[in-house]
Coordinates of C-alpha atoms in Angstrom, one line a residue:
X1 CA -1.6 -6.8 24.6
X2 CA -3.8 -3.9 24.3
X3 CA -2.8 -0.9 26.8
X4 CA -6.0 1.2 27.9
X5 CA -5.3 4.8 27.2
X6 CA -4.5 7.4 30.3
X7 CA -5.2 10.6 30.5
X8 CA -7.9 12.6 29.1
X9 CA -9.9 11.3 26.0
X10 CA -8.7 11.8 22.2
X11 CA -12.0 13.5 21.2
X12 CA -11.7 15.3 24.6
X13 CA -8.0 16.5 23.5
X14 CA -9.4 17.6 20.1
X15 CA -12.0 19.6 20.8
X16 CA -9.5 21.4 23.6
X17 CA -6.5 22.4 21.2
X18 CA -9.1 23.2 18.7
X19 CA -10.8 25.5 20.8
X20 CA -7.6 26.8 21.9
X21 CA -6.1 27.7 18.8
X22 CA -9.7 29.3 17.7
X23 CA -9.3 30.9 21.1
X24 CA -6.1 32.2 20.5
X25 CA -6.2 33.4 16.7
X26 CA -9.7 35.2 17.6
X27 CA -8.1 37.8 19.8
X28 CA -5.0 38.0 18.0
X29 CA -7.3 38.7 14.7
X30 CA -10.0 41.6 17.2
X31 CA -6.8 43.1 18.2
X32 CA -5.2 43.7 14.4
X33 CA -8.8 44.6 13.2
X34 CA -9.2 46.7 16.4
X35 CA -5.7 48.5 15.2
X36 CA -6.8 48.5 12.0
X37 CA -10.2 50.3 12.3
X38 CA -8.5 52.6 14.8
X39 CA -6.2 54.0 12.3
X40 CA -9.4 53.8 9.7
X41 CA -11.4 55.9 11.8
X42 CA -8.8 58.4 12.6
X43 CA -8.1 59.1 8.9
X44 CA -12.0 59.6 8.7
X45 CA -12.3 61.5 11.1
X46 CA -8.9 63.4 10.5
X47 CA -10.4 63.9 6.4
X48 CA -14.1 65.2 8.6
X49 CA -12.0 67.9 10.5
X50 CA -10.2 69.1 7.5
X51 CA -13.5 69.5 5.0
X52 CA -15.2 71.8 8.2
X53 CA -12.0 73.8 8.2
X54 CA -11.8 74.5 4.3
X55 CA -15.8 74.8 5.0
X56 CA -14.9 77.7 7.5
X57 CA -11.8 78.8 5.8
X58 CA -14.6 79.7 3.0
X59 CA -17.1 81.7 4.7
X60 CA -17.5 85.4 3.4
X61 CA -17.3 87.0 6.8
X62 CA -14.5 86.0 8.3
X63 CA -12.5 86.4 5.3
X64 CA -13.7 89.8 5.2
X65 CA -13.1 90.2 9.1
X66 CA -9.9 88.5 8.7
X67 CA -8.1 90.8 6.0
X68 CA -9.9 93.9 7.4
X69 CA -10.1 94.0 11.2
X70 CA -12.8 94.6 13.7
X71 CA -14.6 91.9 13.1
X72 CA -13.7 89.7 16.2
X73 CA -17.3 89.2 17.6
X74 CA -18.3 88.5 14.5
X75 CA -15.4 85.0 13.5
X76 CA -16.0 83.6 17.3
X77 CA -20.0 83.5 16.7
X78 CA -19.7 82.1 13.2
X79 CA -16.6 79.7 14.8
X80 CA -19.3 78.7 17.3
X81 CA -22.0 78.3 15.3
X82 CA -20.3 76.0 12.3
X83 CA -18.7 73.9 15.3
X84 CA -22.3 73.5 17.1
X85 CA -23.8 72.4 13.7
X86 CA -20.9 70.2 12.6
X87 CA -20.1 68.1 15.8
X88 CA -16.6 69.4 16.1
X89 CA -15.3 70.0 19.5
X90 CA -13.7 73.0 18.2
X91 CA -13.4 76.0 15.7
X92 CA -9.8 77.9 16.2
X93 CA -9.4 80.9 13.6
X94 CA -5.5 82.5 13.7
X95 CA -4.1 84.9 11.9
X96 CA -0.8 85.2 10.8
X97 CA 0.8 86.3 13.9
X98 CA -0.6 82.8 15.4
X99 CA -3.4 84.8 17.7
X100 CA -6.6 83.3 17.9
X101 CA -10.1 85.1 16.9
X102 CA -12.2 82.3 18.1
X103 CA -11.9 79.4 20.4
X104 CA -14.5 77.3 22.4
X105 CA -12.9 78.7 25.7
X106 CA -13.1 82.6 25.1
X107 CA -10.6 83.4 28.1
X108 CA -8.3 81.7 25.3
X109 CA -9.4 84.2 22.6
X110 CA -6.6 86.8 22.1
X111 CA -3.6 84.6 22.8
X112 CA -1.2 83.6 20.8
X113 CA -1.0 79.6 19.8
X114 CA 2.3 77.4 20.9
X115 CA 2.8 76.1 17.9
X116 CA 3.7 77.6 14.5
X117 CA 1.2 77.4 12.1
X118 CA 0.9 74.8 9.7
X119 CA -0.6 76.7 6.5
X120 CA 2.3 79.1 6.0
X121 CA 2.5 77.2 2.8
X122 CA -0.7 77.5 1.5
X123 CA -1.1 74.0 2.4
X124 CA -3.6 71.8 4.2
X125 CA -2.9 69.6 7.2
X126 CA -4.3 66.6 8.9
X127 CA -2.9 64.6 12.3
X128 CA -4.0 64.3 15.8
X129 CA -3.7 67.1 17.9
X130 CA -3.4 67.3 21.8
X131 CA -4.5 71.0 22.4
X132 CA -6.2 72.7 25.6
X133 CA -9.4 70.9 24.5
X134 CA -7.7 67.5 24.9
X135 CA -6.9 64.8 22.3
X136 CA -8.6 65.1 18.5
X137 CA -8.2 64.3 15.1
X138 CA -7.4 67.5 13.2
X139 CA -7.3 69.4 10.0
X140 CA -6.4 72.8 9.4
X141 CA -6.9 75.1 6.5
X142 CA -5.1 78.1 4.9
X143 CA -7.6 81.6 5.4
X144 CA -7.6 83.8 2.5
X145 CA -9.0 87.2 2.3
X146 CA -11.3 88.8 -0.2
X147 CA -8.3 89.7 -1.7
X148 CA -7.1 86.4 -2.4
X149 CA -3.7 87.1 0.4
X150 CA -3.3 84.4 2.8
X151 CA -4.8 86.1 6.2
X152 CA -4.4 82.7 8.4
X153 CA -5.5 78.9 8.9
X154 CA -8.6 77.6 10.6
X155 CA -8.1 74.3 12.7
X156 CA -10.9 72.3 13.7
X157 CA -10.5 69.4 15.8
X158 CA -13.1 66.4 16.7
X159 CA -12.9 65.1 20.5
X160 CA -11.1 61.7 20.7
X161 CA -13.8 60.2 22.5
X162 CA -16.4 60.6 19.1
X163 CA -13.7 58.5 17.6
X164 CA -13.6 56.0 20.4
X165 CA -16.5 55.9 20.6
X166 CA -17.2 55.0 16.7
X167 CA -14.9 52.5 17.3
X168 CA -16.4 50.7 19.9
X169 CA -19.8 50.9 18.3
X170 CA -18.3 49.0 15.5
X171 CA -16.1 46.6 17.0
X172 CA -19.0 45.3 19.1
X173 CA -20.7 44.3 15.6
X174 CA -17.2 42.7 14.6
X175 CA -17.1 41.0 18.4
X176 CA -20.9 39.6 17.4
X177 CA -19.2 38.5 13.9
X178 CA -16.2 37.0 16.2
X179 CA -18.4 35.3 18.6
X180 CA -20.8 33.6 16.1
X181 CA -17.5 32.4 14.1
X182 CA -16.1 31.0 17.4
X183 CA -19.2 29.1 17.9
X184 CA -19.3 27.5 14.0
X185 CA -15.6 26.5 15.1
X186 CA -16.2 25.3 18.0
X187 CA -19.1 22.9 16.8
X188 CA -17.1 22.2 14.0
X189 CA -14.7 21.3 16.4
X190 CA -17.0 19.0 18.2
X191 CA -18.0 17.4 14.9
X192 CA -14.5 16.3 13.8
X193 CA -13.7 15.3 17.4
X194 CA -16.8 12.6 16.9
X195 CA -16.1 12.2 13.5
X196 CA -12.2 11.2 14.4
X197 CA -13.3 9.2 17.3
X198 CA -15.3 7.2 15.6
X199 CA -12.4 6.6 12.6
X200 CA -10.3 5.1 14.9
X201 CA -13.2 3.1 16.4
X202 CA -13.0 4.5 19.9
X203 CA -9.2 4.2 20.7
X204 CA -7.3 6.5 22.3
X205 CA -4.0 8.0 21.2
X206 CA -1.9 5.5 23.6
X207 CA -4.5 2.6 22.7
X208 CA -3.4 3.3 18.8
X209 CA 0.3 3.5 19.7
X210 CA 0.3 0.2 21.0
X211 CA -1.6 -1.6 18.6
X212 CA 1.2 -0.3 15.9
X213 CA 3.9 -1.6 18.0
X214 CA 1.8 -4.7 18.8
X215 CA 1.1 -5.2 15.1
X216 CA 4.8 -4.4 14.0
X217 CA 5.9 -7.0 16.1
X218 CA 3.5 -9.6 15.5
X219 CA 4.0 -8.9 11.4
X220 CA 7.5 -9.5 11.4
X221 CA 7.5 -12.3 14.0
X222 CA 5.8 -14.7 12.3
X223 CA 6.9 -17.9 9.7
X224 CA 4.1 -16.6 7.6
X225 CA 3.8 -14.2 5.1
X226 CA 1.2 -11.9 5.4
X227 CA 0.0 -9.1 2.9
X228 CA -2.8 -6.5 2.8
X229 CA -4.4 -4.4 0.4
X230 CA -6.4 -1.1 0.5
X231 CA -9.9 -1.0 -1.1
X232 CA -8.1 0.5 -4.2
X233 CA -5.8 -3.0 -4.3
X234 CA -2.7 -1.2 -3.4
X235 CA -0.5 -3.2 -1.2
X236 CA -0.6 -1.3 2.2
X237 CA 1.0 -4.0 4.8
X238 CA 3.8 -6.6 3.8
X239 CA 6.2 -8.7 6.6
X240 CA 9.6 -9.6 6.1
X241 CA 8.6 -13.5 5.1
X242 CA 6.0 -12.5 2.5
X243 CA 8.7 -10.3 0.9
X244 CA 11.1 -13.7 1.4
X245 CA 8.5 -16.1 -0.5
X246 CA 7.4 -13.6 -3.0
X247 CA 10.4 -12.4 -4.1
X248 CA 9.1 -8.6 -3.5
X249 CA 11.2 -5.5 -2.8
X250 CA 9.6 -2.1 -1.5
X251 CA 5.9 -3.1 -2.6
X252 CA 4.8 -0.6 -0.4
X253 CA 2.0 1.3 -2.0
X254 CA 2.1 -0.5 -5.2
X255 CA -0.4 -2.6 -6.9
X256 CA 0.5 -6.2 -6.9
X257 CA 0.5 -5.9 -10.9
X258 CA 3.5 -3.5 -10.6
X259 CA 5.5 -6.3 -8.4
X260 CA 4.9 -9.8 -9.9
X261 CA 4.4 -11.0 -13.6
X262 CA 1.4 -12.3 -14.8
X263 CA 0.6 -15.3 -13.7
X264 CA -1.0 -18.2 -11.1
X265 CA 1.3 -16.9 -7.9
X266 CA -0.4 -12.6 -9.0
X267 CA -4.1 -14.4 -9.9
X268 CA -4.0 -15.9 -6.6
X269 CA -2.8 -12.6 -4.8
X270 CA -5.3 -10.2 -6.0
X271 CA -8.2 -12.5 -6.1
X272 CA -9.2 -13.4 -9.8
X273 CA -8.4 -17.0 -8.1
X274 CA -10.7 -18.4 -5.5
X275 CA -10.2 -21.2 -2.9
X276 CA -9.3 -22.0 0.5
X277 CA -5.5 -23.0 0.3
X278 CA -4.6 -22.2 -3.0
X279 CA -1.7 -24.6 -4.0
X280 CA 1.6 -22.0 -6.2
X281 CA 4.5 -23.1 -7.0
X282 CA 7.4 -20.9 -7.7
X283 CA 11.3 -21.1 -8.6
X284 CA 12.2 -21.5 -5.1
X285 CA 8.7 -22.6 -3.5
X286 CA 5.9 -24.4 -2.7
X287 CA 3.2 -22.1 -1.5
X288 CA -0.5 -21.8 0.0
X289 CA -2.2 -18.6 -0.5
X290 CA -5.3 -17.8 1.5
X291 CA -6.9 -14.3 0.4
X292 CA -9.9 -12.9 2.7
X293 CA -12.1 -9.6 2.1
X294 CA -11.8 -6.8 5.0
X295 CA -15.4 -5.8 5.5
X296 CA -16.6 -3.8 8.7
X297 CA -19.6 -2.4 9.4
X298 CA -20.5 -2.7 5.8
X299 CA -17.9 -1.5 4.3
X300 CA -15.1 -3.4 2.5
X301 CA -11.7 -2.2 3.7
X302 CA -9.6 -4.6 1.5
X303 CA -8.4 -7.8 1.6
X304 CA -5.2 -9.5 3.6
X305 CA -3.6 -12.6 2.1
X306 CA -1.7 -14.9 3.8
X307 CA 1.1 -16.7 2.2
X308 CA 2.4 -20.1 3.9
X309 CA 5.8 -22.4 2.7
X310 CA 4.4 -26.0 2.3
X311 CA 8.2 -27.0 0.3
X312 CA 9.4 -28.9 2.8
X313 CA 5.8 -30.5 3.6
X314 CA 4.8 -31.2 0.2
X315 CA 8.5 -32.9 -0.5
X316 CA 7.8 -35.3 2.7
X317 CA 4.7 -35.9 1.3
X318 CA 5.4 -37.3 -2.3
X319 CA 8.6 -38.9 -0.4
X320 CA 6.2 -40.4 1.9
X321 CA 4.0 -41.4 -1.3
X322 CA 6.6 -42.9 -3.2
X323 CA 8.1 -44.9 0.2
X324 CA 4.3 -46.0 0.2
X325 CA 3.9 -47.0 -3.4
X326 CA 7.3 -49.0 -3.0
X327 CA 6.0 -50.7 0.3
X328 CA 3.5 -51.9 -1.8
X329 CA 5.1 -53.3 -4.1
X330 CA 7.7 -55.3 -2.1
X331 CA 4.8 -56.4 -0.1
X332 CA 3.1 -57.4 -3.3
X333 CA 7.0 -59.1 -4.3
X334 CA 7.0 -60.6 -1.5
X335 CA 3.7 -62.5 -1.6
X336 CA 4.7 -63.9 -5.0
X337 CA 8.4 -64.6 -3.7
X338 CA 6.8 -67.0 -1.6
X339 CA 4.8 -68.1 -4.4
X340 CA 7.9 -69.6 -6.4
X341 CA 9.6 -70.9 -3.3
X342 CA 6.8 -72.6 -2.5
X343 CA 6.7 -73.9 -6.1
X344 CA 10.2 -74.5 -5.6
X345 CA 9.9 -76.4 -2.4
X346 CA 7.2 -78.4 -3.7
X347 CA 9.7 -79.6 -6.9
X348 CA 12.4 -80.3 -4.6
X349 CA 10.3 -82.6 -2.4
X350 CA 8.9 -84.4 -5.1
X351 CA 12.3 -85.3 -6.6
X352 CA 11.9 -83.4 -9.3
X353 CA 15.7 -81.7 -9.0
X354 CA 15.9 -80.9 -12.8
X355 CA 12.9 -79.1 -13.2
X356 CA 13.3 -77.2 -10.1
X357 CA 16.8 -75.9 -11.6
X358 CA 15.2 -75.0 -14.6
X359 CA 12.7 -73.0 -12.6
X360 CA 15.7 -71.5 -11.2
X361 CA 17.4 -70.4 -14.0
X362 CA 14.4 -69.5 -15.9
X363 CA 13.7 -66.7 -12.1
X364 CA 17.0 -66.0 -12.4
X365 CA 17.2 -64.5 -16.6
X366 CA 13.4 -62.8 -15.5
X367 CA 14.9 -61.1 -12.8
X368 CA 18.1 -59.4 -15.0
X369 CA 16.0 -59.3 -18.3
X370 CA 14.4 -56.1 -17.3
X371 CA 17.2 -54.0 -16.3
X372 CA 19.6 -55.4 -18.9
X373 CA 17.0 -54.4 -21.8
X374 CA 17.0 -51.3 -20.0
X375 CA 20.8 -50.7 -19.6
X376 CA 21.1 -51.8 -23.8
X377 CA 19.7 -48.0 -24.3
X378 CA 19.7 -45.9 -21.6
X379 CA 24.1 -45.6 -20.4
X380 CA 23.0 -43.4 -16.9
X381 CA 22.7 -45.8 -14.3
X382 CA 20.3 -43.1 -12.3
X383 CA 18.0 -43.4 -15.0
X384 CA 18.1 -46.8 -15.5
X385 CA 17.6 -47.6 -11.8
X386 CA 14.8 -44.8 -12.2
X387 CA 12.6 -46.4 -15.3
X388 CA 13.3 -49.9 -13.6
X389 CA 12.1 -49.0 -10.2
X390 CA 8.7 -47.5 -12.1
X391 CA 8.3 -50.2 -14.5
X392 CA 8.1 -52.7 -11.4
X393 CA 5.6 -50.1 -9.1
X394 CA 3.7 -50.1 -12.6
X395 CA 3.4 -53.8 -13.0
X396 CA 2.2 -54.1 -9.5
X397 CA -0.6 -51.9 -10.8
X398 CA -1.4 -53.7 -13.7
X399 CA 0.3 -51.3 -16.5
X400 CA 3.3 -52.5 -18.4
X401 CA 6.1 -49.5 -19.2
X402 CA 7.8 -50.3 -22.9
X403 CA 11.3 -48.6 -23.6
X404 CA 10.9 -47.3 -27.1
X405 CA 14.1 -49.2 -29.3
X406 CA 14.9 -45.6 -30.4
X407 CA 15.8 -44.6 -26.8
X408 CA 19.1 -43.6 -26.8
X409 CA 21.2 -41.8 -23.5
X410 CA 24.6 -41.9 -22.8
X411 CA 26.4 -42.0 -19.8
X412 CA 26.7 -38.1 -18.7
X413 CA 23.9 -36.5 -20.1
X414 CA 23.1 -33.0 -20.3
X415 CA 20.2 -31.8 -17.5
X416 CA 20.1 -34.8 -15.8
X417 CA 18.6 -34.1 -12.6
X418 CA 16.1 -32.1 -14.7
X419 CA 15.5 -35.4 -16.7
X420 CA 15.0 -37.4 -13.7
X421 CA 12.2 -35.3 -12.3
X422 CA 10.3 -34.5 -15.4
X423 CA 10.6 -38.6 -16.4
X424 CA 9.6 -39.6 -12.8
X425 CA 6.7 -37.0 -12.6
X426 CA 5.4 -37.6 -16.2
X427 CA 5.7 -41.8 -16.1
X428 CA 3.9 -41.6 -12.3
X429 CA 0.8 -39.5 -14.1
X430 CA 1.0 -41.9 -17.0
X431 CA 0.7 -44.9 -15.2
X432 CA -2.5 -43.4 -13.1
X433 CA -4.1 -42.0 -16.2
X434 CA -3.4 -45.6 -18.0
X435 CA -5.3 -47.5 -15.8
X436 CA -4.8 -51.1 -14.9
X437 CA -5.1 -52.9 -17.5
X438 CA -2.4 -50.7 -19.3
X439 CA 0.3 -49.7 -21.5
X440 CA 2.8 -46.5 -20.9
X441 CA 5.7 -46.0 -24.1
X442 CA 8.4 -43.7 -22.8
X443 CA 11.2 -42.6 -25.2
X444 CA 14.2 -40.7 -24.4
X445 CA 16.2 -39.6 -27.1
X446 CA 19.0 -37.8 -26.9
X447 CA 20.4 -35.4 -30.1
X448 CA 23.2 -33.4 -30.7
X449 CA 21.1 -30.4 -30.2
X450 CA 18.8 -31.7 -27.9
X451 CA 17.3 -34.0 -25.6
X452 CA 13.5 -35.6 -26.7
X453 CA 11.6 -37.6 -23.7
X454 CA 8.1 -38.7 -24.6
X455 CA 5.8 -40.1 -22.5
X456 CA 2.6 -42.0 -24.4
X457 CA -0.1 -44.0 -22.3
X458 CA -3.3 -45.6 -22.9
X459 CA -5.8 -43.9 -20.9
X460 CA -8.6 -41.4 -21.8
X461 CA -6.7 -38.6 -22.6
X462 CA -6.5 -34.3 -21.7
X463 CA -9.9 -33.6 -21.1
X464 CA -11.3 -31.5 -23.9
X465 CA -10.3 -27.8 -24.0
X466 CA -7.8 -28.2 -20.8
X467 CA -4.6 -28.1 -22.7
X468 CA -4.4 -24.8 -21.9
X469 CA -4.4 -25.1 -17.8
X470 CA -2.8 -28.9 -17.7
X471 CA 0.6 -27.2 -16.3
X472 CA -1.1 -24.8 -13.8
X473 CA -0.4 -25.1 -10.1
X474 CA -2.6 -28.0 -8.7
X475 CA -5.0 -28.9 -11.8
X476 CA -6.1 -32.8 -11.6
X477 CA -8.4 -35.0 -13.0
X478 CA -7.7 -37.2 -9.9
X479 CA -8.5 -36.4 -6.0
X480 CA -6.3 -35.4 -3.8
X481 CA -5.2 -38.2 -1.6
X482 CA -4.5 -38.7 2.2
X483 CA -0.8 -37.5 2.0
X484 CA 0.5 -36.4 -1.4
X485 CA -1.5 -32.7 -3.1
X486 CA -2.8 -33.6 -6.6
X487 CA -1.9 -31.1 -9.2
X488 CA 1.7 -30.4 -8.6
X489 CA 3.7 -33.1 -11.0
X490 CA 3.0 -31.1 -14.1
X491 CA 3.3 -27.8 -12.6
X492 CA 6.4 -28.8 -11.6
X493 CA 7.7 -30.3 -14.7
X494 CA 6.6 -27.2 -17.0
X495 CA 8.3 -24.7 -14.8
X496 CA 11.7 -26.9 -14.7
X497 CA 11.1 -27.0 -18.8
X498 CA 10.4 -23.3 -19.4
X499 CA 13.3 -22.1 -16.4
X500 CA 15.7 -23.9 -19.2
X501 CA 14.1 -22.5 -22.4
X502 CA 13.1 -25.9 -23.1
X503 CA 9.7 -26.8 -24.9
X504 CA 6.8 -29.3 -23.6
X505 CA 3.6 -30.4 -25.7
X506 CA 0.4 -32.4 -25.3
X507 CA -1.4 -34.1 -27.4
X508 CA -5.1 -34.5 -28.3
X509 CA -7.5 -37.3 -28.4
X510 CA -7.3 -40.7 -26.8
X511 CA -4.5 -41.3 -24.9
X512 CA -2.6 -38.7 -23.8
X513 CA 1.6 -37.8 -25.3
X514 CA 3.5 -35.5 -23.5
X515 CA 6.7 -34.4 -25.4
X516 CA 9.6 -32.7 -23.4
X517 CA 12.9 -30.9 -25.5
X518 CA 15.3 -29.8 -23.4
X519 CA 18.1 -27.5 -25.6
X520 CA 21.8 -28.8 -25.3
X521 CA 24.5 -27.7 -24.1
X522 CA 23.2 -27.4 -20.4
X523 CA 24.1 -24.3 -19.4
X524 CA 22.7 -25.2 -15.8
X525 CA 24.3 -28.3 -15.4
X526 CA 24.3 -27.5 -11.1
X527 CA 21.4 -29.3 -9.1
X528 CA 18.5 -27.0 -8.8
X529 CA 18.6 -27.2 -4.7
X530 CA 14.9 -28.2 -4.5
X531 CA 13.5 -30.9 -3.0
X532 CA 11.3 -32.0 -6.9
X533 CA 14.4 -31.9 -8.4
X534 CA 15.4 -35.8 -7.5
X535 CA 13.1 -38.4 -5.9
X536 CA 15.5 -39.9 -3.3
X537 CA 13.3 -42.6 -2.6
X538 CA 12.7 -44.0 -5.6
X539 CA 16.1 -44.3 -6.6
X540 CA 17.0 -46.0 -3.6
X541 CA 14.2 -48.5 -4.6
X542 CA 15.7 -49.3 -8.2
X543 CA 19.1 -50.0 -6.7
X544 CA 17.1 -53.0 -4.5
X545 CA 15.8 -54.1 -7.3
X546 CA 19.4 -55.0 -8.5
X547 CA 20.0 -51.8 -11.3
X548 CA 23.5 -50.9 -11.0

């Protein structure tokens, strides 16, 4: 049964974790950049500070104040005037001793610096300095005189808040950036949440749960095999009795040309056969395969195949036929039983006692001719019962049976309950095709090397250019009838030949020969354990007709 989802909707649930995660990695990714820029832009600036040092470092005056003296007045206005025109938030000249000739606060001018200065080298420096003036990116600069001698360093910082405030004018064009690419993913988002919803054709997750469990259940619950195939004809569903009536393994995935040979039972599988209950017979089974396209909305989606055992069924039926074809007969006995014991009755009340005992005797050598001409030739009293049980059905139906005088089979012979269904099958088709008046020849030889059975009858004859699908599962020149399924006898007796690597022909033109060689030894001389193998009822049926 179908269970109604709880909870919030599946497209609903999308869209959230989607959002989410978009969400999520969108201030993770502003905060790297934001780190990322924030180092960027310190380096800048850090690089800015250091060029307006080497930029002061360079001016002729101070130099010349520097290495000389008495020129104080003269570094803290050109300090001041390079750090007004630059930007910088300060302009620090120090000579050697680390006192300081210039400096944004003068009260600071004259004093020595904390820390030891950085050009002693004659190197440059850049880092982030936390001075009187506050936080700043910095660069300092060895001071040389005219001279060439190394008089001091100029440091020049830039206020932390420029750089902060670079910063935030650029992360507010990345946050734009951010926002419009949260708002593509979030319709995006949207988008595949429909587009999902509508793949699953509206279900939610607990709706699509239970349909799997439903399905699984139902799949390997049933006495019917059931198969399905993707539009590409790979097999994508298969329950435990398809794989039992099919013979298949792990078919999962494959195409059904991988699994099965070539052949009726594959034809009828992947749809180059069409028909509603498409009649296969395999070693094992009788089948009826049922293919029917997927389409939805349009579109095809494949094709499931259903795959039902009719063994059992069809062996009741042709038992049922055969008990039916034998009622008639007896009834048709019967009627001219009464016949001759009315004849007989009428003699005796006559007075005519001699010829009624010749009547009597002359019943009696009819009624063992049959199976003792039969018996002269064939040593197998199953097959003699068997040709004289269809020899009698056949002369109900107005078609005489003839033993060929070259028949010859002993006692035990090789594939015997193989003979008995190929003979019973092959003589029942030859007595239909005959028609009534008419004659069927059988012949059953049996060789060293080899057993021959021929069946010959009268009829029309294979219709022109059907030789070649005479032996395929459920081909007929006759309707089916009420009980029995047309099409199966020769099916059946070509896959009993072949299975033995025996040989069966047919011949052309009027009147149709069917010739069967069955290889000796048998190397299968064990019953087959299928119902076509032996006809039960007819046998019975010979041994009332007094064949031993």
């Amino acid at each position: 049964m179908l269970r109604r989802g709880r909870g919030r909707k599946l497209s609903v649930r999308i869209l959230t974790g989607q959002l989410a995660i978009l969400a999520v990695t969108s201030v993770i990714g502003f905060v790297l950049l934001a780190q990322a820029q924030r180092a960027q832009l310190d380096r800048e600036y850090e690089q800015r500070a250091l060029a307006i040092a080497e930029t002061t470092a360079a001016d002729p005056q101070i130099r010349n104040a520097m290495e000389y003296g008495g020129g104080g007045d003269v570094v803290q206005a050109i300090a001041g005037r390079i750090e007004a025109a630059s930007g910088a938030s300060y302009v620090v000249v120090i000579d050697l001793q680390g006192i300081r000739h210039s400096h944004p606060h003068p009260e600071l001018i004259g004093r020595a610096v904390e820390e030891p200065l950085a050009v002693l080298g004659d190197r440059t420096w850049v880092g982030i300095n936390h001075g009187a003036t506050g936080s700043s990116a910095n660069g300092k600069a060895p001071l040389h005189g005219p001279t060439g001698e190394l008089v001091g360093e100029v440091s020049v910082g830039i206020a932390e808040k420029d750089v902060l405030g670079q910063l935030r004018r650029e992360l507010s064009a990345f946050g734009l950036y951010l926002g419009s690419a949260l708002a593509v993913g979030a319709t995006a988002s949207y988008l595949l949440a429909r587009r999902l919803k509508r793949t699953t054709f509206g279900l939610e997750l607990e709706e699509i749960a239970g349909l799997l469990q439903d399905r699984e259940a139902m799949l390997h619950g049933i006495k019917e095999g059931v198969l399905a195939f993707d539009p590409q004809g790979r097999i994508s569903v298969v329950n435990d009795e398809a794989r039992r009536l099919l013979g298949l393994g792990t078919a999962l995935g494959s195409r059904i040309g991988d699994v099965l040979p070539e052949g009726r039972l594959r034809s009828a599988l992947d749809g180059t056969l069409s028909g509603v209950d498409l009649t296969v017979l395999t070693d094992h089974h009788c089948l009826a395969v049922n293919r029917m396209p997927v389409v939805l909305r349009g579109h095809e989606l494949g094709a499931v195949v259903t795959v039902r055992d009719r063994t059992e069924l069809v062996g009741l039926l042709r038992e049922l036929d055969s008990v039916r074809g034998l009622t008639d007969a007896l009834r048709a006995q019967q009627h001219e039983f009464a016949n001759r014991m009315h004849t007989m009755a009428g003699l005796l009340e006559l007075g005519e006692h001699e010829a009624a005992f010749d009547f009597a005797v002359e019943l009696g050598h009819e009624a063992g001719a049959l199976a003792e001409g039969v018996r002269e030739r064939i040593g197998n009293p199953l097959m003699v019962g068997l040709i004289v049980a269809k020899t009698t059905v056949a002369a109900e139906r107005g078609v005489r049976i003839e033993l060929d005088g070259d028949s010859r089979l002993g006692e035990h012979p090789g594939h015997l309950r193989r003979l008995l269904s190929i003979a019973g099958n092959l003589l029942d088709n030859a007595v239909e095709a005959a028609g009534s008046p008419g004659v069927v020849r059988l012949s059953l030889v049996e060789r060293p090397e080899a057993i021959v059975l021929r069946v010959a009858d009268s009829g029309p004859g294979i219709p022109a250019g059907a030789a070649a699908s005479i032996f395929e599962d459920g081909w007929s020149t006759s309707p089916d009838r009420g009980t029995a399924r047309r099409g199966l006898g020769l099916a059946l007796v070509h896959r009993l030949v072949q299975r033995h690597q025996g040989s069966i022909t047919v011949s052309d033109g009027p009147g149709a020969v069917f010739t069967v060689t069955l290889p000796l030894p048998d190397q299968d001389p064990a019953p087959l354990g299928t119902l076509f193998t032996l006809p039960p009822v007819v046998l019975a049926g010979s041994r009332s007709e007094g064949a031993p």
